[in-house]
Amino acid sequence: MHGGLSEPGPTRPDLTPVRGIFQAASTAMVVLAALALFVSACATGGTGTRDEGPAHAVAEGGVSPSALPSALASPRLDRKDAVALLRSDPKVSEAIKRDLEPCGTDQYPVDLFYGDLTGGSADDVVVNVVTCADLVGVGSYVYRERDGSYQNVFQTEEPPVYAEIDRGDLVVTKQVYEKGDAVSDPSGENVITYRWARGKFAAVYRTHSDYGNVVGTDPTPVPDH
């Protein structure tokens, strides 16, 4: 995705080059298995609060909001509510919707974060959809609550992908595979930081890290357009 902010000089986020579940495939399995195997808990990540659960591309220039009628409006969605919201969203692909079956008894393959991303009156919710078999992220979405409805204001369905909230920014991590890489052994990762501006998310920083390198690449600001 390409995008940028009109105001000069965004503050560089203090991101480590290798984040969370995407440090390596083995680390991804360990972290997601610990944090996403449907254990109800809360943790802080920057400004986000997490409610844990067990393709395609990000639209260029951000995703414009599309209001979804919602009987689910509540201070916090549980995983079952989040699945119902995804199923009702026409922007979510049919392939993702087919993956929204329980992995066990009422254990849906979604992972939720809450936090202020868009400056609204209620916390935004980040929903990650993962596979039941290997906990690979296959889709990430941001919903904004407004007037009792949830709006899809961001999505990416390019696996492996995972989104988090870091100090008010949306941080999306994508593993990178080169030719011949096994699924369990990606070559590196791209980390893209998005910031809400003018009614949509715009990319403000990009970082690429090779797993074979000891030192990662510093965040690079995305040029204004």
GROMACS .gro file of C-alpha atoms in nm:
model
  225
    1MET     CA    1   0.000   0.000   0.000
    2HIS     CA    2   0.116   0.351  -0.073
    3GLY     CA    3  -0.001   0.655   0.112
    4GLY     CA    4   0.113   0.940   0.328
    5LEU     CA    5   0.019   1.228   0.550
    6SER     CA    6   0.001   1.587   0.434
    7GLU     CA    7   0.149   1.729   0.753
    8PRO     CA    8   0.534   1.729   0.761
    9GLY     CA    9   0.762   1.544   0.995
   10PRO     CA   10   0.568   1.251   1.147
   11THR     CA   11   0.717   1.117   1.467
   12ARG     CA   12   0.910   0.799   1.408
   13PRO     CA   13   0.767   0.507   1.604
   14ASP     CA   14   1.015   0.314   1.816
   15LEU     CA   15   0.958  -0.020   1.648
   16THR     CA   16   1.185  -0.319   1.679
   17PRO     CA   17   1.260  -0.466   1.336
   18VAL     CA   18   1.125  -0.806   1.419
   19ARG     CA   19   0.789  -0.801   1.596
   20GLY     CA   20   0.566  -1.038   1.786
   21ILE     CA   21   0.463  -1.351   1.617
   22PHE     CA   22   0.668  -1.288   1.302
   23GLN     CA   23   1.026  -1.308   1.433
   24ALA     CA   24   1.048  -1.649   1.267
   25ALA     CA   25   0.802  -1.919   1.180
   26SER     CA   26   0.892  -2.116   1.487
   27THR     CA   27   0.851  -1.809   1.706
   28ALA     CA   28   0.523  -1.733   1.533
   29MET     CA   29   0.389  -2.073   1.628
   30VAL     CA   30   0.503  -2.040   1.988
   31VAL     CA   31   0.368  -1.691   2.041
   32LEU     CA   32   0.038  -1.744   1.865
   33ALA     CA   33  -0.006  -2.079   2.031
   34ALA     CA   34   0.045  -1.911   2.367
   35LEU     CA   35  -0.152  -1.597   2.294
   36ALA     CA   36  -0.410  -1.705   2.040
   37LEU     CA   37  -0.527  -2.054   2.136
   38PHE     CA   38  -0.855  -1.919   2.262
   39VAL     CA   39  -0.748  -1.826   2.617
   40SER     CA   40  -0.950  -1.527   2.734
   41ALA     CA   41  -0.706  -1.271   2.866
   42CYS     CA   42  -0.609  -0.908   2.841
   43ALA     CA   43  -0.270  -0.758   2.770
   44THR     CA   44  -0.149  -0.414   2.678
   45GLY     CA   45   0.034  -0.342   2.353
   46GLY     CA   46   0.103   0.027   2.317
   47THR     CA   47  -0.245   0.178   2.347
   48GLY     CA   48  -0.428  -0.142   2.261
   49THR     CA   49  -0.607  -0.395   2.477
   50ARG     CA   50  -0.615  -0.752   2.356
   51ASP     CA   51  -0.889  -1.014   2.366
   52GLU     CA   52  -0.719  -1.324   2.233
   53GLY     CA   53  -0.845  -1.587   2.001
   54PRO     CA   54  -0.678  -1.895   1.859
   55ALA     CA   55  -0.570  -1.377  -0.076
   56HIS     CA   56  -0.548  -1.047  -0.165
   57ALA     CA   57  -0.394  -0.707  -0.090
   58VAL     CA   58  -0.440  -0.386   0.107
   59ALA     CA   59  -0.623  -0.135  -0.108
   60GLU     CA   60  -0.399   0.141  -0.238
   61GLY     CA   61  -0.420   0.464  -0.042
   62GLY     CA   62  -0.626   0.323   0.242
   63VAL     CA   63  -0.973   0.179   0.273
   64SER     CA   64  -1.274   0.409   0.274
   65PRO     CA   65  -1.524   0.333   0.551
   66SER     CA   66  -1.835   0.133   0.468
   67ALA     CA   67  -2.099   0.136   0.737
   68LEU     CA   68  -2.229  -0.201   0.849
   69PRO     CA   69  -2.568  -0.232   1.017
   70SER     CA   70  -2.497  -0.379   1.356
   71ALA     CA   71  -2.704  -0.530   1.632
   72LEU     CA   72  -2.369  -0.614   1.786
   73ALA     CA   73  -2.282  -0.265   1.909
   74SER     CA   74  -2.133  -0.301   2.254
   75PRO     CA   75  -1.829  -0.175   2.445
   76ARG     CA   76  -1.648  -0.499   2.362
   77LEU     CA   77  -1.710  -0.761   2.098
   78ASP     CA   78  -1.639  -1.118   2.194
   79ARG     CA   79  -1.497  -1.358   1.935
   80LYS     CA   80  -1.839  -1.488   1.834
   81ASP     CA   81  -1.965  -1.132   1.777
   82ALA     CA   82  -1.653  -1.050   1.576
   83VAL     CA   83  -1.714  -1.352   1.353
   84ALA     CA   84  -2.074  -1.242   1.297
   85LEU     CA   85  -1.951  -0.894   1.206
   86LEU     CA   86  -1.702  -1.032   0.954
   87ARG     CA   87  -1.967  -1.255   0.799
   88SER     CA   88  -2.201  -0.959   0.755
   89ASP     CA   89  -1.932  -0.741   0.595
   90PRO     CA   90  -1.951  -0.740   0.213
   91LYS     CA   91  -1.587  -0.629   0.195
   92VAL     CA   92  -1.464  -0.951   0.357
   93SER     CA   93  -1.382  -1.216   0.098
   94GLU     CA   94  -1.577  -1.538   0.073
   95ALA     CA   95  -1.254  -1.731   0.126
   96ILE     CA   96  -1.207  -1.566   0.465
   97LYS     CA   97  -1.571  -1.621   0.557
   98ARG     CA   98  -1.530  -1.992   0.487
   99ASP     CA   99  -1.245  -1.998   0.742
  100LEU     CA  100  -1.465  -1.859   1.018
  101GLU     CA  101  -1.582  -2.196   1.145
  102PRO     CA  102  -1.499  -2.292   1.504
  103CYS     CA  103  -1.173  -2.478   1.554
  104GLY     CA  104  -1.331  -2.644   1.857
  105THR     CA  105  -1.647  -2.598   2.058
  106ASP     CA  106  -1.728  -2.227   2.011
  107GLN     CA  107  -1.358  -2.148   1.971
  108TYR     CA  108  -1.340  -1.918   1.670
  109PRO     CA  109  -1.008  -1.847   1.490
  110VAL     CA  110  -0.999  -1.474   1.558
  111ASP     CA  111  -0.778  -1.250   1.771
  112LEU     CA  112  -0.899  -0.908   1.887
  113PHE     CA  113  -0.727  -0.583   1.989
  114TYR     CA  114  -0.900  -0.270   2.120
  115GLY     CA  115  -0.765   0.082   2.125
  116ASP     CA  116  -0.794   0.437   1.994
  117LEU     CA  117  -0.682   0.444   1.633
  118THR     CA  118  -0.928   0.684   1.472
  119GLY     CA  119  -1.003   0.936   1.747
  120GLY     CA  120  -1.363   0.825   1.781
  121SER     CA  121  -1.577   0.826   2.094
  122ALA     CA  122  -1.532   0.450   2.140
  123ASP     CA  123  -1.235   0.219   2.107
  124ASP     CA  124  -1.166   0.076   1.764
  125VAL     CA  125  -1.135  -0.300   1.723
  126VAL     CA  126  -0.866  -0.481   1.525
  127VAL     CA  127  -0.967  -0.830   1.418
  128ASN     CA  128  -0.712  -1.086   1.298
  129VAL     CA  129  -0.831  -1.408   1.138
  130VAL     CA  130  -0.595  -1.705   1.173
  131THR     CA  131  -0.603  -2.060   1.047
  132CYS     CA  132  -0.704  -2.335   1.287
  133ALA     CA  133  -0.432  -2.575   1.177
  134ASP     CA  134  -0.119  -2.361   1.204
  135LEU     CA  135  -0.236  -2.022   1.339
  136VAL     CA  136  -0.120  -1.829   1.031
  137GLY     CA  137  -0.283  -1.488   0.995
  138VAL     CA  138  -0.493  -1.475   0.679
  139GLY     CA  139  -0.679  -1.147   0.724
  140SER     CA  140  -0.665  -0.832   0.936
  141TYR     CA  141  -0.942  -0.575   0.976
  142VAL     CA  142  -1.012  -0.253   1.165
  143TYR     CA  143  -1.366  -0.160   1.264
  144ARG     CA  144  -1.473   0.179   1.393
  145GLU     CA  145  -1.786   0.212   1.602
  146ARG     CA  146  -2.007   0.505   1.510
  147ASP     CA  147  -2.371   0.570   1.595
  148GLY     CA  148  -2.429   0.210   1.693
  149SER     CA  149  -2.276   0.063   1.376
  150TYR     CA  150  -1.934  -0.080   1.297
  151GLN     CA  151  -1.751   0.057   0.994
  152ASN     CA  152  -1.481  -0.135   0.810
  153VAL     CA  153  -1.207   0.128   0.780
  154PHE     CA  154  -0.914  -0.098   0.694
  155GLN     CA  155  -0.850  -0.450   0.576
  156THR     CA  156  -0.579  -0.669   0.428
  157GLU     CA  157  -0.623  -1.030   0.322
  158GLU     CA  158  -0.270  -1.110   0.207
  159PRO     CA  159  -0.135  -1.391   0.428
  160PRO     CA  160   0.067  -1.432   0.637
  161VAL     CA  161  -0.046  -1.106   0.797
  162TYR     CA  162  -0.109  -0.979   1.148
  163ALA     CA  163  -0.217  -0.635   1.275
  164GLU     CA  164  -0.165  -0.473   1.615
  165ILE     CA  165  -0.205  -0.136   1.787
  166ASP     CA  166   0.113   0.044   1.887
  167ARG     CA  167   0.076   0.379   2.067
  168GLY     CA  168  -0.219   0.487   1.858
  169ASP     CA  169  -0.082   0.359   1.527
  170LEU     CA  170  -0.189   0.052   1.331
  171VAL     CA  171   0.109  -0.178   1.272
  172VAL     CA  172   0.074  -0.454   1.010
  173THR     CA  173   0.336  -0.729   0.982
  174LYS     CA  174   0.368  -0.948   0.674
  175GLN     CA  175   0.612  -1.233   0.636
  176VAL     CA  176   0.816  -1.244   0.316
  177TYR     CA  177   0.894  -1.560   0.122
  178GLU     CA  178   1.154  -1.597  -0.148
  179LYS     CA  179   1.147  -1.868  -0.411
  180GLY     CA  180   1.208  -2.203  -0.251
  181ASP     CA  181   1.123  -2.093   0.105
  182ALA     CA  182   0.927  -2.343   0.308
  183VAL     CA  183   0.610  -2.221   0.476
  184SER     CA  184   0.783  -2.272   0.809
  185ASP     CA  185   1.093  -2.076   0.703
  186PRO     CA  186   1.020  -1.729   0.558
  187SER     CA  187   1.310  -1.509   0.454
  188GLY     CA  188   1.200  -1.198   0.638
  189GLU     CA  189   0.917  -0.961   0.715
  190ASN     CA  190   0.775  -0.624   0.620
  191VAL     CA  191   0.631  -0.404   0.894
  192ILE     CA  192   0.409  -0.117   0.781
  193THR     CA  193   0.286   0.152   1.020
  194TYR     CA  194  -0.042   0.324   0.934
  195ARG     CA  195  -0.188   0.641   1.083
  196TRP     CA  196  -0.546   0.769   1.063
  197ALA     CA  197  -0.574   1.090   0.860
  198ARG     CA  198  -0.859   1.250   0.667
  199GLY     CA  199  -1.098   0.963   0.724
  200LYS     CA  200  -0.871   0.673   0.631
  201PHE     CA  201  -0.546   0.499   0.720
  202ALA     CA  202  -0.230   0.600   0.538
  203ALA     CA  203   0.110   0.433   0.550
  204VAL     CA  204   0.372   0.647   0.725
  205TYR     CA  205   0.661   0.402   0.783
  206ARG     CA  206   0.786   0.080   0.630
  207THR     CA  207   1.049  -0.154   0.768
  208HIS     CA  208   1.196  -0.465   0.605
  209SER     CA  209   1.393  -0.717   0.807
  210ASP     CA  210   1.573  -1.026   0.686
  211TYR     CA  211   1.559  -1.304   0.941
  212GLY     CA  212   1.917  -1.398   0.857
  213ASN     CA  213   2.046  -1.053   0.954
  214VAL     CA  214   2.142  -0.974   1.311
  215VAL     CA  215   2.061  -0.605   1.268
  216GLY     CA  216   1.735  -0.501   1.106
  217THR     CA  217   1.651  -0.203   0.890
  218ASP     CA  218   1.543   0.124   1.050
  219PRO     CA  219   1.189   0.243   0.978
  220THR     CA  220   1.172   0.440   0.652
  221PRO     CA  221   0.917   0.722   0.627
  222VAL     CA  222   0.675   0.689   0.337
  223PRO     CA  223   0.706   0.994   0.111
  224ASP     CA  224   0.411   1.234   0.093
  225HIS     CA  225   0.219   1.233  -0.231
   0.00000   0.00000   0.00000
